[in-house]
Each structure stands twice: as structure tokens, then as C-alpha cells.
């Protein structure tokens, strides 16, 4: 059944080469933790991606209950965490996952750095990877405001002041981020939009580029 | 994976029944994938379907009008219901037409037309002694029986009479027609 | 299209479909690792399985963490809250701490916010173009590696100092972080049968005996500047129903000696002992039950 369906699609779209390219490519021994235990450092990239997927999924589910509004945001978070079944776990996944993704990405970056894997011809992939790092930090910063508790509010204010200290354009950046002159209702909706639509869009594009380049250039050789 | 299996078996002179190494790895990989997927997604699914699994609170009865004030002529009454909607609590206004039926029982009808949800009104010059809907001219009798346009009779509130007061509860389908 | 089918194979240039893109020749061979020592293996299923064993371990640990430690949630944002010590998420702490030093604040704030982080992150971003040698082993690239190690140590140090300051400050001021206090109050509320405690949604307790002269004393002593004109709270906690949590003696002590490291000042000189006693007596009568 599935086989004939697959064949029907394959005849028309020739999908086999696409997934076989991913599935069948050879992975060398020096990155394989089964051969050399120390090669587990090569897992951090994959784990970063895994946690990122968890972040995207849990984030999607959280927006089923969350409202980006200064009066209701806090109470909707309180409700989804304490009243909805498994709310503690889903919000916990998103909260702790945010930290874990930074940890994993940090370790991945250090691995690439100390094995010199960013060297020619992989310079572009390093740059894209660093951009992913910055986007992740941006996601962390914007996501922090959303529960609208004191911690969120004051940490965002501090962030705004930092942005405001940029010479010449600082006050414009600050006002643009805050959506006005105070951290308030318009800041929250703005941060929500950035956190949920803009940055994830950028992130997915960068991830696609990152993976495409890995596949195209292959893994860097053993030291 | 099908391609591979075919490929490998084609080269083997004797067909053995044991699993190939590749098959074994594939199954284990599938198992690990399923475990990871389920571990991450199941809590989220339970989280998402929570509304249909939580126990609905039985609708509370609201004190509306003194029993003595209810006559055979339907009377429009407004009342407030306390509603808890997740993190949002409110007291939305509701309306009902309360009357004493020919059998002497008190009943309360919802003023929402069963045709397309407009709000009906009692009597008036256009339709004396009938409920009339201004949108498409639906008509109902005093008991809420649909006469024109509407496909179903008007919904009824559950009614409770205690200590001389009329209490209204949740909506239910009309029981009088 | 239709007429092209028969003689397509004779054409020199073959296009993909109806586009102007030339049909590629055979796919270039994927990079092969025959030059590398050791065996290589297929990505699926062999290698991915090993990678996902690590994934399973991480996932299980992660789920245990989420179950054991609920995500923190403090009190609703209150711009007037003066006693709150703001802390960013841990991965921003190094920048937060960096801005506390003399050459990265005040007149030099630009150096702290843009200068140092800009140079550090700019260099990190452009590492492949700064370190262009062929050598990959880190111990053969002393400059690059040592710069990285120094910045790593600096970041870890800054993060640690920042956290250390924060915990010290909490201890000094006797403030319990909001998310912990909130959990405790919630637990208490549930245990005492009042149901879940949601900050900001509690029923406000009315003032008991608002005509009492003690209230006039409080107004004169400027208690209301922080505790609110109707003692409903503001910069300082609400005093409505305070009699439920503090006894009269505790109230006398708080008014006389202050609290929370001076956030609540001492009124020893401002009010006489008799006045303090009068105020404390009145406040200790502020009970939720009495207000009903």
C-alpha cells in the first residue's frame, strides 16, 4: 500500500535521490562516539537542533493559552502553568529549554572553535552559525518579557537602557523596541511578534543554510 | 529503506529468516525516534486537549425575579451570570422571557432566535401574542414553538423556584413543545 | 514541448522541463572520507542511532528537570516596585556585570555596551577571516586559542561575580525571590482551604475602623507615601489585613526599628512610643475576619 503510494509520488517528483542523499551519506569514524568516546563533543550540534525542535513545539502549544496583553498575560501564564494539565511540564520545557539550547549551542561553538573546523572552506558556515547564536540570544531576550512578571519587566527595562546607550541612534532603537516611550502594552505585543514570528523565521532560514552547507561541504577531517 | 532491503537480499544466495544488521539498526532507530518524539510531544498534546478533558462546572442558578411577579404574559428579565473562562472572569448579561404556562408552570425562554441567532422580542404591533424576530421575520408561540422560518423551538432555561424566588440555570432544548 | 520529445536525445543542450536551466550532468560525488583514517558508516541508520542515544539521555534528563523544577513565575509586573532587584537571564549576566565597572559605566557607558561586547562578538563572528592559517589544532594556534580562553574565563568570572552579588544582596535585604515567595504563599493558601493564591486577584480586605485616630498619625508620619493613601500598598506592601500575619509586638518592632535593610525606615525619632503603640494596636486589629 505505502510502497505503491510512494512509487506513485516518486515517479512524478523523483524524491528518492533527495532523502537517499541524506540517509546514505557516510559519516567518518573520527566523529563517531561509538569508536572514540571523546567524539561525543560532535553531538552538541545535533542536540542543539533537537532542543530547538522542542522549543518550537512547546512554544506553539503555549500560544494556545497565552495572551500578549499586559492585563491578562500574567494571569494566562499563571493559568496555563497551574490549572492546565501538564502545564508545568510544557512551560518548564520552554523555560528550561531556552537555557539548555544556549548551553548546547555554546558547547557546539567551542567544539568548532577548538577543532579549527571554521577554517577554509567552511568560513561561511561559521558566520551563519554565529548569526544563529545571536538570534537565539534575541529569542531569549524577547521571550523573557512575555510572562509580564516583575522579573520580566525590570530585566527588559535594563535591556532597553543598554540599547538606549548606543551613540546617536540609541534613543531611536529604544523607542522602536519599546513601541513607545515606556515599557508597556505596546512593548509586550511587539516583543511577542518578534519572539513568535520574526526571529523564528530568521532562525529557520539560517538553520536551513547551516545544514545545507554542512551537507555540501561535509564534516571537517580529523585533527 | 525498501530499496536497501531489496538490494541486500538480492545478493544473498540463501534467504535467511534472521534480521539483518541494517534492519535491526533501523528498528532500533525507529524506536529511539518514537521515544524521543513521544517524550517531547505527549505532554504537549495532553496540554492542548485539556479543555475537553476537564470537568465542566455545573451551571449555577441565578436569582432572577420574584415568583409573584410572573404572569401569563411573558416578561423580559435581564440577569448576570458569573463566568470563569480560563484566566478571565466576567459577569456577562443575559436575558430571558419568563412566563407562566397554561399548565401553571413557570418557564423561561432564551431570546436567541433559532434561525440565525438574532434577538427576538415578545408581542408588539407586528405580531401580537407571538415572539417575533426582526431579522427574517421568524415567529414563535408563547411556549416557544416555531411557527415560521425558524427550524427549531426556542431554547429554555432550567428553572428552579425556591422561597418565592425564581432561579434560572443553564440553557437546554425546549421541553414544552 | 510535444514536438521536442522524439529528438531530445540528439540535442546538444538539454533543458530541465520547460525552463532555461540546463539539465545537470551526473551528480557530483558526495565528499568521501577514504582519505580519513578508520571506518565510515551510513548516516541512517548506523550513525544517527548513536547520535540519538545521546539525544535520549538528554531528553530524559531534561524531562526530569522540568518535572522537578517548575518554571519560575514572580508577581505581576509593577513599575512602582522599588524593592525588586532586577536580574536578567543567566546568559546575559556577564554583560550585566561588565556594565558595573568604572570604565564601562557613566561617561564610558558606550565602551561597556557597544565597545567591549562589539569587539568581542565582532571578532568571534569574523574568526575565520582573522585566523586564516591552515593549522587546525588549537595548541598550534596559541594566539587565537589564548584569546578565546581568556574571554571564556572572563565571561565565567563576570557571570559568577554577578550571581554572587545578587545572592549577597538578597541575604542582606532579607528579600526572598518573588517566585519562591509566591509558591510558598500559594501552598499556604491551599492548605488553609482558601484555594489557589493568585497575586493581584486576592480580595482586598477593607480597613477596620478607618476613623481611628491612629490612621491620622500614620498619615502625618508619611506611612501612606509608600503604603498607599488607603494602606492598599504601592511602593511598600499593603497593610490591609496585616493583623493576620504580624502580631502587635512584631508591628511595634517593625515601626520602631524598620525592616528590610532600611526599605522600611525606623520611626524611632519621628513617633513617640505611645504613638507607635497606638498605631501598632490599630494595625494589629486589621484582620480579614474583622473587615467582613
XYZ file of C-alpha atoms in Angstrom:
692
model
C 0.000 0.000 0.000
C 2.514 2.550 1.227
C 5.032 1.232 -1.255
C 2.739 1.777 -4.215
C 1.778 5.208 -2.931
C 5.439 6.046 -2.526
C 6.201 4.785 -6.026
C 3.362 6.853 -7.461
C 4.775 10.010 -5.926
C 8.361 9.061 -6.750
C 7.517 8.559 -10.423
C 6.271 12.121 -10.605
C 8.595 14.006 -8.296
C 11.706 11.828 -8.194
C 12.014 12.203 -4.419
C 14.276 9.208 -3.850
C 17.587 10.990 -4.532
C 16.697 13.710 -2.030
C 16.277 11.573 1.045
C 18.823 8.988 -0.019
C 21.408 11.715 -0.171
C 20.681 12.494 3.476
C 20.235 8.921 4.606
C 23.135 7.210 2.878
C 25.964 9.679 3.152
C 28.902 8.226 5.001
C 29.910 9.574 8.389
C 33.617 9.238 9.182
C 34.942 7.415 12.209
C 36.541 10.370 13.998
C 33.153 11.913 14.820
C 31.589 8.635 15.895
C 31.282 8.281 19.672
C 30.956 4.509 19.278
C 34.556 4.372 18.053
C 36.116 7.111 20.137
C 34.214 8.143 23.220
C 35.742 11.616 23.093
C 33.875 12.130 19.831
C 30.717 12.855 21.863
C 31.710 16.515 21.530
C 30.493 16.231 17.945
C 26.955 15.541 19.236
C 26.350 19.049 20.554
C 25.260 20.433 17.188
C 22.631 17.739 16.760
C 21.474 18.159 20.347
C 21.119 21.916 19.838
C 18.829 21.156 16.920
C 16.843 18.637 18.963
C 16.260 21.141 21.768
C 15.388 23.793 19.180
C 12.673 21.490 17.831
C 11.338 21.032 21.375
C 11.371 24.824 21.795
C 9.400 25.369 18.605
C 6.834 22.703 19.509
C 6.368 23.753 23.138
C 6.182 27.390 22.049
C 3.439 26.568 19.564
C 1.458 24.808 22.262
C 1.975 27.601 24.799
C 0.414 30.169 22.465
C -2.839 28.186 22.719
C -3.288 29.686 26.185
C -1.055 32.744 26.274
C -2.254 36.286 25.545
C 0.215 39.125 24.868
C -1.651 41.751 26.824
C -0.386 43.493 29.957
C -3.538 42.862 31.947
C -4.025 39.233 31.046
C -0.539 37.979 30.132
C 0.482 37.213 33.700
C -2.802 35.536 34.553
C -2.834 33.465 31.388
C 0.663 32.200 32.195
C -0.411 31.512 35.762
C -3.464 29.672 34.461
C -1.633 27.564 31.897
C 1.058 26.630 34.388
C -1.135 25.771 37.354
C -4.583 24.915 36.038
C -3.981 23.167 32.743
C -2.859 19.539 32.880
C 0.859 19.184 32.107
C 1.135 22.969 32.022
C 4.053 22.832 34.435
C 5.878 20.493 32.093
C 5.136 22.336 28.861
C 6.073 25.742 30.282
C 9.018 24.110 32.057
C 10.198 22.637 28.762
C 10.087 26.052 27.126
C 11.696 27.839 30.071
C 14.494 25.380 30.794
C 14.865 24.506 27.121
C 15.758 28.137 26.449
C 18.707 27.784 28.799
C 19.632 24.342 27.555
C 19.674 25.444 23.934
C 22.148 28.198 24.852
C 24.318 25.709 26.741
C 24.319 23.220 23.875
C 24.988 25.911 21.302
C 27.814 27.283 23.408
C 29.431 23.846 23.660
C 28.942 23.297 19.924
C 30.603 26.644 19.196
C 33.543 25.788 21.450
C 33.956 22.409 19.757
C 34.025 24.020 16.326
C 36.407 26.674 17.574
C 38.936 24.402 19.239
C 38.955 21.849 16.417
C 39.529 24.684 13.950
C 36.580 23.470 11.905
C 35.701 27.013 10.848
C 38.737 27.214 8.581
C 38.552 27.316 4.795
C 36.337 26.298 3.086
C 33.853 26.487 5.990
C 34.109 30.201 6.887
C 30.564 30.992 5.764
C 29.112 28.233 7.864
C 30.806 29.656 10.958
C 29.395 33.099 10.229
C 25.900 31.661 9.771
C 26.355 29.706 12.995
C 27.280 32.859 14.880
C 24.213 34.602 13.442
C 22.125 31.706 14.763
C 23.763 32.311 18.141
C 22.720 35.966 18.088
C 19.181 35.099 17.008
C 18.945 32.645 19.896
C 20.056 35.329 22.346
C 17.434 37.621 20.818
C 14.793 34.937 21.293
C 15.870 34.592 24.914
C 15.675 38.335 25.492
C 12.256 38.820 23.873
C 10.799 35.670 25.430
C 11.802 36.767 28.891
C 9.329 39.674 28.867
C 6.284 37.658 27.894
C 5.100 36.378 31.329
C 4.954 40.039 32.424
C 6.085 39.492 35.974
C 8.449 41.824 37.815
C 11.498 39.904 36.679
C 10.429 40.174 33.051
C 9.553 43.831 33.327
C 12.712 45.043 35.035
C 15.119 42.867 33.043
C 13.581 44.279 29.868
C 13.927 47.803 31.192
C 17.624 47.193 31.785
C 17.954 45.790 28.262
C 16.221 48.865 26.882
C 18.619 51.159 28.726
C 21.544 49.259 27.240
C 20.065 49.671 23.765
C 19.467 53.339 24.534
C 23.126 53.974 25.323
C 24.170 53.378 21.714
C 25.555 56.724 20.473
C 23.326 58.831 18.180
C 20.721 56.228 17.264
C 20.267 54.778 20.774
C 17.086 56.619 21.626
C 15.531 55.610 18.308
C 16.407 51.940 18.803
C 14.985 52.119 22.300
C 11.739 53.663 21.171
C 11.440 51.284 18.263
C 11.923 48.266 20.531
C 9.572 49.579 23.185
C 6.975 50.697 20.644
C 6.721 53.973 22.557
C 8.431 55.829 25.329
C 7.631 53.395 28.132
C 7.893 49.652 28.583
C 4.220 48.819 28.438
C 1.364 47.381 26.433
C 2.935 48.149 23.071
C 6.277 46.722 24.120
C 4.653 43.441 25.032
C 2.852 42.987 21.714
C 5.993 43.992 19.858
C 8.175 41.540 21.745
C 5.561 38.858 21.238
C 5.565 39.407 17.476
C 9.351 39.406 17.348
C 9.597 36.330 19.558
C 6.953 34.293 17.780
C 7.162 35.325 14.128
C 10.180 37.377 13.122
C 13.064 35.699 14.921
C 11.848 32.120 14.386
C 11.504 32.925 10.677
C 15.080 34.178 10.573
C 16.208 31.223 12.671
C 14.690 28.629 10.340
C 16.236 30.286 7.292
C 19.656 30.354 8.947
C 19.301 26.749 10.099
C 18.460 25.668 6.552
C 21.573 27.451 5.290
C 23.645 25.890 8.088
C 22.514 22.350 7.255
C 22.786 22.870 3.522
C 26.402 23.943 3.913
C 27.261 21.020 6.178
C 25.822 18.601 3.642
C 27.567 20.328 0.746
C 30.985 20.620 2.384
C 30.990 17.541 4.560
C 32.410 17.205 8.036
C 35.890 18.572 8.591
C 38.592 15.931 8.789
C 40.282 14.507 11.872
C 42.924 16.600 13.570
C 14.702 1.580 3.278
C 12.864 -0.705 0.924
C 15.422 -0.186 -1.750
C 18.158 -1.329 0.512
C 16.431 -4.447 1.679
C 15.800 -5.484 -1.879
C 19.336 -4.708 -2.758
C 20.813 -6.748 0.035
C 18.568 -9.751 -0.256
C 19.185 -9.908 -3.970
C 22.835 -10.613 -3.330
C 22.293 -13.293 -0.754
C 22.174 -16.760 -2.174
C 20.088 -18.267 0.636
C 17.189 -16.401 2.093
C 17.731 -16.367 5.838
C 14.995 -15.585 8.278
C 17.131 -13.683 10.754
C 17.104 -9.955 10.834
C 19.884 -8.219 9.000
C 22.116 -5.888 10.957
C 20.729 -2.990 8.999
C 17.154 -3.940 9.756
C 17.956 -4.264 13.423
C 19.558 -0.835 13.461
C 16.624 0.623 11.566
C 14.133 -0.764 14.061
C 16.178 0.476 16.992
C 16.472 3.869 15.374
C 12.730 3.904 14.783
C 12.184 3.012 18.429
C 14.513 5.753 19.619
C 12.815 8.249 17.318
C 9.401 7.265 18.587
C 10.567 7.513 22.202
C 12.024 10.963 21.690
C 9.021 12.165 19.723
C 6.539 10.821 22.242
C 8.536 12.011 25.238
C 8.535 15.531 23.906
C 5.118 15.698 22.278
C 2.799 13.696 24.554
C 2.851 16.212 27.425
C 2.119 18.954 24.922
C -0.797 17.039 23.413
C -2.310 16.427 26.844
C -1.801 20.136 27.497
C -3.626 21.039 24.287
C -6.630 18.739 24.761
C -7.108 19.766 28.394
C -10.301 21.774 27.742
C -12.250 18.704 26.615
C -10.960 16.585 29.497
C -11.663 18.984 32.355
C -14.915 18.519 34.225
C -17.434 21.118 33.252
C -18.780 23.044 36.175
C -22.487 22.566 36.598
C -24.116 25.857 35.629
C -25.047 27.781 38.710
C -28.595 29.014 39.269
C -29.097 32.770 39.393
C -31.802 34.529 41.368
C -33.838 36.482 38.833
C -37.335 37.543 39.806
C -39.973 37.107 42.497
C -42.383 34.300 41.798
C -45.359 36.554 42.391
C -44.338 38.874 39.574
C -44.506 36.180 36.907
C -47.745 36.342 34.932
C -49.172 34.582 31.923
C -47.807 37.398 29.792
C -44.074 36.802 29.023
C -41.877 39.270 30.813
C -38.387 40.259 29.748
C -35.815 39.948 32.527
C -32.094 40.687 32.499
C -29.675 38.935 34.836
C -25.950 38.443 35.230
C -24.084 35.182 35.267
C -20.648 34.769 36.794
C -18.471 33.199 34.135
C -14.958 31.861 34.617
C -13.230 31.488 31.265
C -9.714 30.301 31.964
C -7.882 33.267 33.448
C -10.722 35.647 32.574
C -13.613 36.145 34.948
C -16.596 38.181 33.928
C -20.285 38.726 34.599
C -21.928 38.745 31.184
C -25.503 39.994 30.951
C -28.142 37.511 29.886
C -31.801 37.913 29.016
C -34.819 35.693 29.319
C -38.568 35.841 28.795
C -40.313 34.448 31.844
C -43.975 33.465 31.824
C -46.435 31.143 33.487
C -47.663 28.493 31.080
C -51.263 27.381 30.669
C -50.360 24.434 32.904
C -49.412 26.930 35.626
C -45.701 26.112 35.453
C -43.140 28.877 35.242
C -40.782 28.669 32.282
C -38.089 30.923 30.845
C -37.159 31.192 27.166
C -33.906 32.339 25.643
C -34.369 35.343 23.357
C -31.931 33.957 20.773
C -33.719 33.097 17.513
C -33.121 29.512 16.394
C -32.948 30.625 12.783
C -29.735 32.676 12.648
C -29.186 33.866 16.195
C -30.814 37.313 16.161
C -32.616 38.542 19.266
C -36.370 38.107 19.346
C -38.950 40.170 21.190
C -42.433 39.487 22.545
C -45.567 40.957 21.112
C -45.581 44.353 19.510
C -47.913 45.600 16.823
C -46.460 43.394 14.148
C -47.031 40.127 15.948
C -49.381 40.326 18.915
C -49.050 37.408 21.325
C -46.168 35.908 19.445
C -42.394 36.134 19.560
C -41.091 37.982 16.555
C -37.582 38.068 15.118
C -36.702 41.313 13.300
C -34.078 39.736 11.019
C -36.065 37.326 8.856
C -39.492 37.510 10.437
C -39.402 34.244 12.355
C -42.343 33.715 14.724
C -42.765 31.610 17.842
C -45.722 30.912 20.112
C -45.704 31.783 23.785
C -44.300 28.320 24.537
C -41.525 28.902 22.043
C -42.913 26.657 19.308
C -41.548 27.685 15.922
C -44.279 28.919 13.575
C -42.394 30.472 10.698
C -38.871 30.492 9.223
C -37.082 29.019 12.262
C -36.313 25.276 12.193
C -36.498 24.609 15.944
C -38.357 25.872 19.016
C -36.708 28.419 21.326
C -34.270 27.163 23.972
C -35.357 27.119 27.572
C -33.515 27.945 30.786
C -33.672 25.440 33.576
C -35.992 26.910 36.177
C -35.969 26.440 39.926
C -38.430 28.077 42.296
C -37.350 28.461 45.907
C -38.734 30.569 48.742
C -40.810 32.668 46.396
C -37.957 33.448 44.028
C -37.328 32.186 40.520
C -33.814 30.929 39.764
C -32.523 30.377 36.232
C -29.908 27.780 35.342
C -28.186 26.612 32.159
C -29.851 26.500 28.752
C -31.454 23.312 27.468
C -33.586 22.405 24.430
C -37.244 23.331 24.647
C -39.290 20.862 26.680
C -42.709 22.412 26.224
C -43.362 21.693 22.543
C 7.166 20.522 -25.688
C 5.219 17.968 -27.630
C 7.350 18.099 -30.754
C 10.576 18.081 -28.788
C 10.142 14.671 -27.255
C 11.439 12.489 -30.063
C 14.701 14.199 -30.868
C 15.568 15.455 -27.422
C 18.419 12.996 -27.053
C 20.050 14.401 -30.192
C 20.164 17.944 -28.875
C 23.449 19.127 -27.500
C 21.966 21.211 -24.714
C 19.159 19.610 -22.731
C 16.928 21.748 -20.552
C 15.059 20.786 -17.414
C 11.334 20.739 -18.184
C 10.212 23.952 -19.814
C 12.811 26.111 -18.084
C 16.020 27.566 -19.411
C 18.034 25.708 -16.822
C 20.404 23.242 -18.332
C 19.945 19.721 -17.239
C 22.877 18.877 -14.992
C 25.223 16.073 -15.737
C 25.560 13.198 -13.287
C 25.511 14.379 -9.653
C 28.943 15.224 -8.337
C 30.096 12.527 -5.973
C 29.439 13.462 -2.333
C 32.537 14.167 -0.292
C 34.086 10.846 0.606
C 36.220 10.104 3.599
C 38.506 7.441 2.195
C 41.410 9.752 2.951
C 40.441 9.794 6.652
C 41.689 7.035 8.902
C 39.231 4.452 10.191
C 35.878 3.230 9.042
C 32.985 5.385 7.999
C 29.341 4.364 8.240
C 25.998 5.347 6.780
C 24.187 8.276 8.377
C 20.872 6.415 8.596
C 20.513 4.155 10.489
C 24.004 3.487 11.828
C 25.311 6.876 12.821
C 22.056 8.599 13.671
C 21.258 5.841 16.146
C 24.417 6.660 18.091
C 23.704 10.363 17.977
C 20.176 9.724 19.215
C 21.333 7.615 22.106
C 22.867 10.864 23.328
C 19.557 12.566 22.449
C 17.559 10.098 24.570
C 19.839 10.660 27.557
C 19.491 14.436 27.200
C 15.703 14.206 26.792
C 15.244 12.052 29.883
C 17.427 14.384 31.948
C 15.538 17.360 30.550
C 12.110 15.925 31.380
C 13.249 15.074 34.896
C 14.378 18.689 35.286
C 11.069 20.112 34.067
C 9.120 17.882 36.445
C 11.385 18.522 39.422
C 11.741 22.263 38.992
C 8.692 24.240 37.781
C 9.461 27.298 35.671
C 9.633 30.348 37.947
C 6.872 32.946 37.907
C 7.014 36.026 40.134
C 4.415 38.678 40.833
C 2.683 40.675 38.096
C 4.877 43.466 36.744
C 4.610 46.576 38.859
C 6.621 49.581 37.627
C 6.386 51.153 41.088
C 8.053 48.257 42.816
C 11.231 49.793 44.225
C 12.496 46.887 46.249
C 12.806 44.489 43.349
C 16.349 43.546 42.356
C 16.225 43.035 38.597
C 18.306 40.204 37.181
C 18.489 39.211 33.535
C 18.598 35.596 32.451
C 21.888 33.910 33.382
C 23.342 34.058 29.881
C 23.201 37.855 29.880
C 24.785 38.192 33.311
C 28.323 38.731 32.001
C 27.236 41.858 30.128
C 25.128 42.966 33.074
C 28.156 42.685 35.348
C 30.511 44.274 32.829
C 28.466 47.475 32.992
C 29.107 47.858 36.713
C 32.794 48.718 36.381
C 34.083 52.324 36.331
C 35.425 52.233 32.791
C 32.251 50.713 31.395
C 29.684 52.974 33.045
C 28.864 56.650 33.443
C 30.965 58.551 30.881
C 32.291 55.335 29.409
C 28.963 53.548 29.129
C 29.362 53.299 25.366
C 32.554 51.359 25.880
C 30.643 48.908 28.072
C 27.531 48.495 25.976
C 28.961 48.729 22.474
C 32.748 48.830 22.675
C 33.822 45.708 24.516
C 30.922 43.398 23.539
C 31.132 44.745 19.982
C 34.805 43.926 19.659
C 34.433 40.533 21.355
C 31.402 39.396 19.354
C 32.669 41.028 16.164
C 35.919 39.128 16.478
C 34.039 35.913 17.216
C 31.842 36.421 14.171
C 34.818 37.046 11.912
C 37.157 34.448 13.384
C 37.613 32.555 10.083
C 38.880 35.739 8.454
C 41.170 36.697 11.323
C 42.695 33.290 11.893
C 43.408 32.261 8.321
C 46.263 29.795 8.824
C 45.903 26.178 7.782
C 46.667 24.792 11.243
C 43.572 23.427 12.994
C 44.922 22.042 16.275
C 44.273 24.604 18.997
C 47.641 24.146 20.697
C 49.369 25.097 17.489
C 47.366 28.346 17.245
C 48.441 29.965 20.512
C 47.148 33.485 19.846
C 43.630 32.542 18.767
C 43.252 29.886 21.421
C 44.589 32.000 24.263
C 42.336 34.927 23.305
C 39.361 32.578 23.384
C 40.392 31.021 26.683
C 40.924 34.439 28.271
C 37.491 35.663 27.138
C 35.925 32.427 28.351
C 37.483 32.824 31.779
C 36.417 36.482 31.835
C 32.808 35.609 30.956
C 32.627 32.849 33.548
C 34.158 35.147 36.144
C 31.764 38.016 35.353
C 28.779 35.676 35.488
C 29.929 34.248 38.803
C 30.579 37.677 40.353
C 27.207 38.926 39.194
C 25.392 35.976 40.726
C 27.435 36.236 43.889
C 26.482 39.912 44.289
C 22.863 39.088 43.717
C 22.708 36.365 46.347
C 24.609 38.588 48.778
C 22.180 41.423 48.223
C 19.227 39.110 48.726
C 20.706 37.967 52.013
C 21.438 41.498 53.163
C 17.992 42.848 52.411
C 16.271 39.688 53.561
C 14.248 39.550 50.364
C 13.002 36.179 49.220
C 12.907 35.957 45.412
C 9.338 36.509 44.298
C 8.835 33.221 42.540
C 9.782 31.320 45.715
C 7.667 33.512 47.997
C 4.782 33.126 45.613
C 4.983 29.330 45.684
C 5.027 29.373 49.484
C 2.071 31.720 49.797
C 0.174 29.638 47.280
C 0.892 26.486 49.258
C -0.233 28.141 52.489
C -3.399 29.391 50.869
C -4.277 25.950 49.533
C -3.510 24.279 52.852
C -5.682 26.726 54.740
C -8.513 25.866 52.365
C -8.704 29.247 50.641
C -7.858 27.786 47.261
C -5.167 28.865 44.866
C -3.473 32.185 45.581
C -3.118 34.397 42.528
C -1.211 37.626 43.210
C -3.244 40.676 42.276
C -6.510 38.744 42.301
C -6.855 38.383 46.043
C -9.907 40.019 47.515
C -8.893 43.340 49.010
C -9.557 43.463 52.699
C -11.418 46.550 53.853
C -9.946 48.799 56.527
C -11.162 48.099 60.036
C -12.159 51.203 61.971
C -10.909 53.732 59.403
C -11.898 56.643 61.709
C -9.401 55.589 64.352
C -7.001 58.437 65.309
C -4.108 56.032 64.715
C -4.745 56.374 60.990
C -4.292 60.140 61.323
C -0.934 59.562 62.993
C 0.085 57.312 60.116
C -0.940 59.924 57.577
C 1.156 62.545 59.368
C 4.147 60.210 59.641
C 4.089 59.732 55.839
C 3.397 55.995 56.096
C 0.899 56.492 53.300
C 3.609 57.720 50.920
C 4.727 54.110 50.453
C 1.858 52.047 51.835
C -0.797 53.922 49.859
C -3.392 56.515 50.858
C -5.779 53.767 51.917
C -2.969 51.465 53.029
C -3.653 49.413 49.901
C 0.056 49.122 49.120
C 2.218 50.690 46.447
C 5.961 51.045 46.854
C 5.580 49.042 50.043
C 3.256 46.133 50.848
C -0.423 46.607 51.605
C -1.247 46.897 55.283
C -4.845 45.786 54.915
C -5.313 42.650 56.919
C -1.775 42.944 58.283
C -3.053 41.742 61.669
C -3.376 38.267 60.196
C 0.353 37.982 59.527
C 2.008 40.139 62.208
C 1.272 40.334 65.903
C 1.185 43.646 67.767
C 4.659 43.132 69.199
C 6.066 42.430 65.761
C 4.392 45.563 64.435
C 5.888 47.668 67.224
C 9.296 46.215 66.396
C 8.888 46.895 62.683
C 7.823 50.505 63.184
C 10.491 51.206 65.800
C 13.422 49.529 64.099
C 12.481 49.428 60.451
C 12.714 46.404 58.201
C 14.246 45.035 55.005
C 17.537 46.874 55.431
C 16.015 50.323 55.701
C 13.489 49.921 52.892
C 11.031 50.303 55.742
C 12.640 53.111 57.774
C 12.802 53.308 61.546
C 10.290 55.701 63.137
C 12.033 55.841 66.495
C 12.616 59.603 66.403
C 9.560 60.584 64.387
C 6.907 58.996 66.553
C 6.688 58.763 70.313
C 6.437 55.340 71.917
C 2.824 55.977 72.804
C 2.037 56.853 69.182
C 3.825 53.750 67.923
C 1.851 51.676 70.366
C -1.369 53.275 69.211
C -0.581 52.650 65.522
C 0.539 49.074 66.170
C -2.610 48.370 68.155
C -4.774 49.659 65.357
C -2.811 47.770 62.693
C -2.972 44.538 64.670
C -6.761 44.879 64.564
C -6.630 44.869 60.761
C -7.825 41.323 60.258
C -9.625 39.884 57.280
C -12.328 38.432 59.502
C -12.984 41.695 61.280
C -13.242 43.519 57.968
C -16.185 41.464 56.778
